[in-house]
Short mmCIF file of C-alpha atoms in Angstrom, two decimals:
data_model
loop_
_atom_site.label_atom_id
_atom_site.label_comp_id
_atom_site.label_asym_id
_atom_site.label_seq_id
_atom_site.Cartn_x
_atom_site.Cartn_y
_atom_site.Cartn_z
CA UNK A 30 -0.31 -0.05 -0.15
CA UNK A 31 2.93 2.34 1.07
CA UNK A 32 4.35 1.71 -2.31
CA UNK A 33 1.41 2.80 -4.75
CA UNK A 34 0.83 5.88 -2.52
CA UNK A 35 4.44 6.94 -3.21
CA UNK A 36 3.92 5.97 -6.97
CA UNK A 37 1.02 8.21 -7.33
CA UNK A 38 2.58 11.10 -5.63
CA UNK A 39 5.64 10.74 -7.56
CA UNK A 40 2.95 10.60 -11.10
CA UNK A 41 1.25 13.94 -9.80
CA UNK A 42 4.47 15.67 -9.40
CA UNK A 43 5.68 14.46 -12.40
CA UNK A 44 2.53 15.78 -14.36
CA UNK A 45 3.00 19.16 -12.53
CA UNK A 46 6.46 19.70 -13.62
CA UNK A 47 5.72 18.80 -17.68
CA UNK A 48 2.98 21.47 -16.79
CA UNK A 49 5.04 24.31 -15.17
CA UNK A 50 7.65 23.70 -17.77
CA UNK A 51 5.37 23.98 -21.02
CA UNK A 52 3.70 27.41 -19.37
CA UNK A 53 7.21 28.87 -18.74
CA UNK A 54 8.19 27.47 -22.32
CA UNK A 55 5.10 29.28 -23.80
CA UNK A 56 5.16 32.66 -22.13
CA UNK A 57 8.94 32.67 -23.17
CA UNK A 58 7.88 32.24 -26.97
CA UNK A 59 4.83 35.00 -26.39
CA UNK A 60 5.82 38.67 -28.54
CA UNK A 61 6.23 41.50 -26.15
CA UNK A 62 3.67 44.28 -26.53
CA UNK A 63 5.28 47.11 -28.61
CA UNK A 64 5.42 50.31 -26.33
CA UNK A 65 3.79 53.09 -27.88
CA UNK A 66 5.72 56.71 -27.79
CA UNK A 67 4.01 59.18 -25.88
CA UNK A 68 3.52 62.45 -27.66
CA UNK A 69 2.28 65.42 -25.19
CA UNK A 70 0.05 67.80 -26.39
CA UNK A 71 1.14 71.45 -26.08
CA UNK A 72 -0.21 74.76 -26.24
CA UNK A 73 1.18 77.25 -28.96
CA UNK A 74 1.74 80.33 -30.26
CA UNK A 75 2.43 82.23 -33.49
CA UNK A 76 5.41 85.17 -33.66
CA UNK A 77 3.94 88.80 -34.41
CA UNK A 78 6.31 90.74 -33.66
CA UNK A 79 4.38 94.62 -32.50
CA UNK A 80 4.91 97.17 -30.72
CA UNK A 81 4.63 96.55 -26.85
CA UNK A 82 4.30 98.95 -24.27
CA UNK A 83 6.64 98.59 -21.33
CA UNK A 84 4.60 99.38 -18.27
CA UNK A 85 6.79 99.56 -15.39
CA UNK A 86 4.86 98.68 -12.35
CA UNK A 87 5.49 100.87 -8.65
CA UNK A 88 3.92 101.14 -5.49
CA UNK A 89 3.55 104.07 -2.52
CA UNK A 90 1.15 105.97 -0.26
CA UNK A 91 -0.20 109.20 -0.56
CA UNK A 92 1.04 112.92 1.07
CA UNK A 93 -0.37 115.91 0.24
CA UNK A 94 1.54 118.10 -2.04
CA UNK A 95 0.80 121.57 0.03
CA UNK A 96 1.46 120.07 3.54
CA UNK A 97 2.56 122.61 6.44
CA UNK A 98 3.57 122.16 9.86
CA UNK A 99 2.21 125.06 12.17
CA UNK A 100 5.04 126.03 15.07
CA UNK A 101 4.78 129.28 17.31
CA UNK A 102 7.82 132.06 17.38
CA UNK A 103 6.06 133.32 20.65
CA UNK A 104 5.01 132.33 23.69
CA UNK A 105 1.48 133.35 25.35
CA UNK A 106 -1.80 131.52 26.41
CA UNK A 107 -3.42 129.80 23.28
CA UNK A 108 -7.18 131.81 23.20
CA UNK A 109 -10.34 130.62 22.58
CA UNK A 110 -12.60 131.19 18.93
CA UNK A 111 -15.20 130.21 17.36
CA UNK A 112 -13.32 127.45 15.09
CA UNK A 113 -12.13 124.27 17.26
CA UNK A 114 -7.90 123.70 16.23
CA UNK A 115 -9.64 120.19 16.11
CA UNK A 116 -8.37 117.82 13.27
CA UNK A 117 -10.21 117.68 10.44
CA UNK A 118 -11.46 120.98 10.83
CA UNK A 119 -11.38 122.63 7.21
CA UNK A 120 -9.83 126.26 6.90
CA UNK A 121 -10.54 128.90 3.93
CA UNK A 122 -7.27 130.75 3.07
CA UNK A 123 -6.72 133.49 5.61
CA UNK A 124 -8.70 132.54 7.68
CA UNK A 125 -7.52 132.30 11.42
CA UNK A 126 -6.00 129.06 13.07
CA UNK A 127 -4.20 129.68 16.06
CA UNK A 128 -4.71 133.17 17.88
CA UNK A 129 -2.21 133.78 21.23
CA UNK A 130 -2.89 136.13 24.11
CA UNK A 131 -0.62 139.63 23.16
CA UNK A 132 -1.99 142.45 25.10
CA UNK A 133 0.86 142.59 26.91
CA UNK A 134 2.63 142.88 23.83
CA UNK A 135 0.20 144.85 22.27
CA UNK A 136 0.61 147.52 24.83
CA UNK A 137 4.04 148.18 24.46
CA UNK A 138 3.37 148.31 20.52
CA UNK A 139 1.42 150.97 21.32
CA UNK A 140 3.52 152.87 23.74
CA UNK A 141 6.63 152.66 21.20
CA UNK A 142 4.04 154.09 18.30
CA UNK A 143 3.26 156.57 20.70
CA UNK A 144 6.65 157.46 21.33
CA UNK A 145 7.42 157.77 17.42
CA UNK A 146 3.64 160.26 17.25
CA UNK A 147 5.33 162.78 19.58
CA UNK A 148 8.84 162.54 18.16
CA UNK A 149 6.98 163.40 14.34
CA UNK A 150 4.93 166.44 16.69
CA UNK A 151 8.20 167.83 17.91
CA UNK A 152 9.52 168.38 15.29
CA UNK A 153 6.90 170.01 13.12
CA UNK A 154 7.59 173.84 14.11
CA UNK A 155 10.82 173.71 13.25
CA UNK A 156 9.81 172.48 9.71
CA UNK A 157 7.95 174.45 9.61
CA UNK A 158 10.09 177.83 9.82
CA UNK A 159 13.42 175.99 8.58
CA UNK A 160 11.75 173.44 5.41
CA UNK A 161 8.48 175.15 4.79
CA UNK A 162 8.48 173.17 1.09
CA UNK A 163 8.73 169.79 3.29
CA UNK A 164 6.23 170.57 5.78
CA UNK A 165 2.66 169.68 3.83
CA UNK A 166 3.65 166.09 3.65
CA UNK A 167 4.99 165.36 6.90
CA UNK A 168 1.94 167.75 8.43
CA UNK A 169 -0.34 164.93 6.02
CA UNK A 170 1.65 162.15 7.27
CA UNK A 171 0.55 163.04 11.16
CA UNK A 172 -2.92 163.91 10.91
CA UNK A 173 -2.53 160.28 8.82
CA UNK A 174 -1.18 158.71 11.73
CA UNK A 175 -3.79 156.35 13.34
CA UNK A 176 -2.62 154.22 16.73
CA UNK A 177 -4.82 151.46 16.06
CA UNK A 178 -3.57 150.69 12.61
CA UNK A 179 -0.40 149.89 10.92
CA UNK A 180 1.73 152.67 10.97
CA UNK A 181 2.10 154.39 7.56
CA UNK A 182 5.55 154.40 6.01
CA UNK A 183 7.74 157.64 6.49
CA UNK A 184 7.33 160.42 3.53
CA UNK A 185 10.21 159.79 0.90
CA UNK A 186 12.74 162.53 1.87
CA UNK A 187 13.33 164.59 -1.33
CA UNK A 188 16.94 166.53 -0.18
CA UNK A 189 20.33 165.59 1.88
CA UNK A 190 19.81 168.55 4.29
CA UNK A 191 15.90 166.82 5.24
CA UNK A 192 17.56 163.40 5.89
CA UNK A 193 19.92 164.59 7.99
CA UNK A 194 17.05 166.25 10.13
CA UNK A 195 14.68 163.37 10.30
CA UNK A 196 17.49 161.06 10.77
CA UNK A 197 19.33 163.24 13.50
CA UNK A 198 16.10 163.80 15.76
CA UNK A 199 15.63 159.86 15.88
CA UNK A 200 12.64 159.81 14.06
CA UNK A 201 13.69 157.07 11.23
CA UNK A 202 15.16 154.69 14.27
CA UNK A 203 12.09 155.30 15.72
CA UNK A 204 10.29 154.42 12.87
CA UNK A 205 12.07 151.04 11.92
CA UNK A 206 11.56 150.13 16.04
CA UNK A 207 7.86 150.03 15.75
CA UNK A 208 8.27 148.45 12.50
CA UNK A 209 9.57 145.28 14.00
CA UNK A 210 7.42 145.32 16.94
CA UNK A 211 4.40 145.40 14.32
CA UNK A 212 6.32 142.52 12.64
CA UNK A 213 6.11 140.86 16.17
CA UNK A 214 3.09 141.28 17.19
CA UNK A 215 1.85 139.85 13.80
CA UNK A 216 3.07 135.89 14.59
CA UNK A 217 0.52 136.46 17.79
CA UNK A 218 -1.86 134.95 15.37
CA UNK A 219 -1.27 131.91 12.69
CA UNK A 220 -3.28 132.24 10.09
CA UNK A 221 -4.12 129.22 6.41
CA UNK A 222 -1.92 129.89 4.00
CA UNK A 223 -4.14 128.93 1.76
CA UNK A 224 -7.58 126.25 2.01
CA UNK A 225 -7.37 123.04 3.24
CA UNK A 226 -7.73 121.12 6.59
CA UNK A 227 -6.05 120.68 9.64
CA UNK A 228 -4.69 117.07 10.22
CA UNK A 229 -2.86 117.20 13.35
CA UNK A 230 -3.43 119.00 16.47
CA UNK A 231 -1.09 119.41 19.32
CA UNK A 232 -2.58 121.84 21.42
CA UNK A 233 -5.53 123.05 23.37
CA UNK A 234 -7.14 125.59 24.03
CA UNK A 235 -6.37 127.61 27.04
CA UNK A 236 -3.10 126.29 27.11
CA UNK A 237 0.38 127.71 27.13
CA UNK A 238 1.73 128.30 24.10
CA UNK A 239 6.01 128.06 23.85
CA UNK A 240 8.60 129.72 21.33
CA UNK A 241 9.14 127.03 18.58
CA UNK A 242 6.89 124.38 19.84
CA UNK A 243 5.21 122.21 17.28
CA UNK A 244 1.33 123.05 16.92
CA UNK A 245 0.27 121.31 14.45
CA UNK A 246 0.31 119.90 10.68
CA UNK A 247 -2.38 121.69 8.04
CA UNK A 248 -2.35 120.61 4.63
CA UNK A 249 -4.39 121.09 0.92
CA UNK A 250 -6.13 117.86 0.16
CA UNK A 251 -7.11 118.59 -3.54
CA UNK A 252 -3.77 117.46 -4.90
CA UNK A 253 -1.45 114.80 -3.70
CA UNK A 254 1.62 113.06 -4.39
CA UNK A 255 3.28 109.86 -4.74
CA UNK A 256 6.60 109.13 -4.41
CA UNK A 257 7.76 106.14 -5.92
CA UNK A 258 10.96 104.45 -6.02
CA UNK A 259 12.32 102.22 -9.43
CA UNK A 260 15.66 100.88 -10.48
CA UNK A 261 17.84 103.12 -11.65
CA UNK A 262 17.53 101.33 -15.36
CA UNK A 263 14.18 103.24 -15.69
CA UNK A 264 16.02 106.18 -15.55
CA UNK A 265 15.65 107.06 -19.14
CA UNK A 266 12.58 105.72 -19.70
CA UNK A 267 10.93 108.32 -17.32
CA UNK A 268 9.05 111.14 -18.48
CA UNK A 269 7.32 114.56 -16.59
CA UNK A 270 4.32 114.54 -17.51
CA UNK A 271 3.60 111.20 -18.36
CA UNK A 272 0.03 109.82 -17.58
CA UNK A 273 0.04 107.26 -14.81
CA UNK A 274 -2.44 104.75 -14.45
CA UNK A 275 -3.40 103.94 -10.06
CA UNK A 276 -5.17 101.62 -8.66
CA UNK A 277 -5.88 100.64 -4.38
CA UNK A 278 -5.14 97.12 -3.59
CA UNK A 279 -8.63 95.64 -3.70
CA UNK A 280 -8.27 96.93 -7.44
CA UNK A 281 -12.07 98.33 -7.54
CA UNK A 282 -11.20 102.13 -7.82
CA UNK A 283 -9.07 103.49 -10.64
CA UNK A 284 -7.08 106.85 -10.45
CA UNK A 285 -5.18 109.26 -13.11
CA UNK A 286 -2.51 110.69 -11.85
CA UNK A 287 0.77 112.38 -14.01
CA UNK A 288 4.78 112.66 -13.43
CA UNK A 289 5.19 115.63 -12.04
CA UNK A 290 8.86 115.57 -10.98
CA UNK A 291 12.00 112.91 -11.33
CA UNK A 292 14.63 113.17 -8.75
CA UNK A 293 18.52 113.72 -10.79
CA UNK A 294 20.24 111.59 -8.56
CA UNK A 295 20.46 107.59 -7.90
CA UNK A 296 20.25 106.27 -4.78
CA UNK A 297 23.73 105.39 -3.71
CA UNK A 298 22.51 102.51 -1.07
CA UNK A 299 19.36 101.08 -3.39
CA UNK A 300 20.30 101.98 -6.82
CA UNK A 301 16.83 103.32 -7.39
CA UNK A 302 15.84 106.61 -8.66
CA UNK A 303 12.53 108.67 -7.08
CA UNK A 304 9.27 109.92 -9.01
CA UNK A 305 6.98 111.92 -7.92
CA UNK A 306 3.25 111.18 -9.44
CA UNK A 307 0.21 113.90 -8.67
CA UNK A 308 -3.00 112.57 -8.63
CA UNK A 309 -6.49 114.59 -8.38
CA UNK A 310 -9.47 113.32 -6.82
CA UNK A 311 -12.22 114.13 -4.15
CA UNK A 312 -12.38 110.37 -2.69
CA UNK A 313 -8.81 110.39 -1.88
CA UNK A 314 -7.04 110.81 1.43
CA UNK A 315 -3.81 111.13 3.05
CA UNK A 316 -1.27 108.18 3.88
CA UNK A 317 -3.93 105.92 1.15
CA UNK A 318 -1.64 102.89 -0.49
CA UNK A 319 -1.76 103.09 -4.17
CA UNK A 320 -0.17 100.61 -7.15
CA UNK A 321 1.07 102.92 -10.10
CA UNK A 322 1.20 101.70 -13.72
CA UNK A 323 4.33 103.82 -15.53
CA UNK A 324 3.97 103.98 -19.61
CA UNK A 325 7.74 104.06 -19.89
CA UNK A 326 8.19 103.58 -23.06
CA UNK A 327 6.95 101.85 -26.79
CA UNK A 328 9.27 98.64 -27.77
CA UNK A 329 9.03 98.17 -31.71
CA UNK A 330 9.48 94.34 -33.52
CA UNK A 331 9.05 92.76 -30.05
CA UNK A 332 7.03 89.80 -28.11
CA UNK A 333 5.75 89.57 -24.46
CA UNK A 334 5.51 86.06 -22.87
CA UNK A 335 5.55 84.81 -19.87
CA UNK A 336 9.02 84.84 -17.62
CA UNK A 337 8.95 81.10 -17.49
CA UNK A 338 9.04 80.04 -20.56
CA UNK A 339 12.18 82.10 -20.86
CA UNK A 340 15.09 79.95 -19.58
CA UNK A 341 18.39 81.14 -17.72
CA UNK A 342 20.46 81.39 -20.69
CA UNK A 343 17.84 83.39 -22.54
CA UNK A 344 16.49 80.79 -25.10
CA UNK A 345 12.62 79.48 -25.29
CA UNK A 346 11.23 76.67 -26.76
CA UNK A 347 10.03 76.20 -30.17
CA UNK A 348 7.73 73.79 -32.03
CA UNK A 349 9.46 72.21 -35.55
CA UNK A 350 8.17 69.24 -37.09
CA UNK A 351 6.24 68.10 -33.92
CA UNK A 352 9.73 68.51 -31.89
CA UNK A 353 10.59 70.64 -29.56
CA UNK A 354 13.90 72.96 -30.35
CA UNK A 355 15.32 76.10 -28.70
CA UNK A 356 16.34 79.44 -30.26
CA UNK A 357 17.80 82.29 -28.74
CA UNK A 358 16.32 85.47 -27.46
CA UNK A 359 16.81 88.69 -26.61
CA UNK A 360 15.09 89.87 -23.84
CA UNK A 361 14.72 93.44 -23.20
CA UNK A 362 12.04 94.46 -19.88
CA UNK A 363 11.06 91.96 -16.92
CA UNK A 364 8.24 92.34 -14.86
CA UNK A 365 7.22 89.97 -12.17
CA UNK A 366 5.62 87.85 -14.40
CA UNK A 367 6.22 88.62 -18.40
CA UNK A 368 9.13 89.12 -20.59
CA UNK A 369 9.33 91.50 -23.61
CA UNK A 370 12.11 89.33 -26.09
CA UNK A 371 13.20 90.77 -29.56
CA UNK A 372 15.04 89.24 -32.34
CA UNK A 373 12.50 86.59 -32.83
CA UNK A 374 11.45 86.03 -36.04
CA UNK A 375 7.28 86.25 -36.99
CA UNK A 376 5.62 82.71 -38.20
CA UNK A 377 7.98 80.84 -35.50
CA UNK A 378 5.69 79.00 -33.46
CA UNK A 379 6.84 79.03 -29.18
CA UNK A 380 5.05 77.06 -26.40
CA UNK A 381 2.07 79.09 -25.00
CA UNK A 382 2.34 77.15 -21.58
CA UNK A 383 5.72 76.01 -19.54
CA UNK A 384 5.52 71.79 -20.27
CA UNK A 385 6.97 70.22 -17.31
CA UNK A 386 10.62 68.22 -18.52
CA UNK A 387 10.37 69.36 -21.84
CA UNK A 388 13.75 69.20 -24.17
CA UNK A 389 14.75 69.62 -26.99
CA UNK A 390 13.78 66.97 -29.52
CA UNK A 391 10.42 66.19 -27.44
CA UNK A 392 7.64 65.09 -29.17
CA UNK A 393 4.87 66.84 -29.17
CA UNK A 394 1.36 67.78 -30.77
CA UNK A 395 -0.01 71.40 -30.83
CA UNK A 396 -3.20 71.80 -29.45
CA UNK A 397 -5.49 72.94 -31.11
CA UNK A 398 -8.85 75.30 -30.03
CA UNK A 399 -11.99 76.71 -32.02
CA UNK A 400 -12.29 80.37 -32.75
CA UNK A 401 -14.95 80.28 -29.99
CA UNK A 402 -12.77 78.64 -27.64
CA UNK A 403 -9.98 81.40 -28.33
CA UNK A 404 -12.20 84.59 -27.43
CA UNK A 405 -13.08 82.66 -24.26
#
C-alpha cells in the first residue's frame, strides 16, 4: 500500500512539473507588446512681432503736495475762537488758525507807536520855519497817523538836508523799531496759508504756547503726491508729464495721475531713482496706499511672453516638425510675470505654456482650439 501511495505522488509531481515547464515555454515565446510613443499635447502660439508698451509697476502712499507744519514763534496763552482747533477742521485761506494772547505785547507796541507820533509832532514847528517846502507832506503824514492801525511808511526824503534833520532827531530809528514790533505782533495770530484741512493738533485752547513749539499740521487736500522708487535702469524711460494709471489694493478704484518730478540723483544704497506722481480726486486721503502703472516706452518689433518660458540662458522652446527645439532670444524688459523679447522671427511657433520636463527633441502635438474657445 505504501508503494502505491508513493508511486501516485511521484506521478502527480512529474505531471505538475511537465505542465509548469510547458507554461514557461509558452510565455517565453509570447511576443512582447510594443510600447507606444508618448506624444505630449502642448499649447502653442505663432509669433507676430508688434509694438509692446513697457509698463513699470510701482507703489507708494499718498502725501499732500502742499502741507505746513505749524510752529509758534511767540509765547502766550492759546485763546479760544469760534472754530475749534481739532483734526479734520477745514479752514479757508487767510482764516485764523491760532490766536495767542498778545495783550501785554500789544501795549508795548502801542507805546512805541505813541513815542514815534510824539517825536514827529515835536519837529513840526521846526519844519514849518526851516523846511517850508516839505512841511505839508509831514503834516499830512501826521494827520493820517492812527494808533489803532499799522504804522504808515514815512514820507520819502527829497533832499540831504531834510534827511539829516529827520534822521538826527531819531525819527527813522523809531519808525523801524515800531515796524519790527508790529511784525512781531503779527506772529501772535497764525493764519491759514491756503484753503485746507487740519490733520494734526498738538495744543488745546487755554494751554500755554511756547516759542518753537509745534502746534499741528495743515494740508491742502485737493492735490496729493505719491513717491515711488524705481530701478535706475528705468531712469531714461521716465518723462515728466507722463500719464500714470493708479489703482487701490482691492482693484476697485482707478485714478489718473501725472509724473510731476523725477529726481536727478540715484540713491547710492538702493540704486533706485525717485519719481513723484501727482493725482487729484475728492475721494483720496493722505496715507492711502496705491499701485501705479507707469508707461515707460514703446518697444518696436517685440513680443511679450510669460517669464517661465524663458530659460536662464535666454532661450525659448519652439515647435519644429512636431519636435521641441530651442532658440536664443534677446530680453529687453522683465516684469513680475512677463518678459519682452526681441529677435524672434515672425511665424515662429513657440510654446504658450510651460511644459514640465521639456527638452530639445521631445515629441509634441500642438493643441488645436476652436475660434470660440480662443475668444473665451
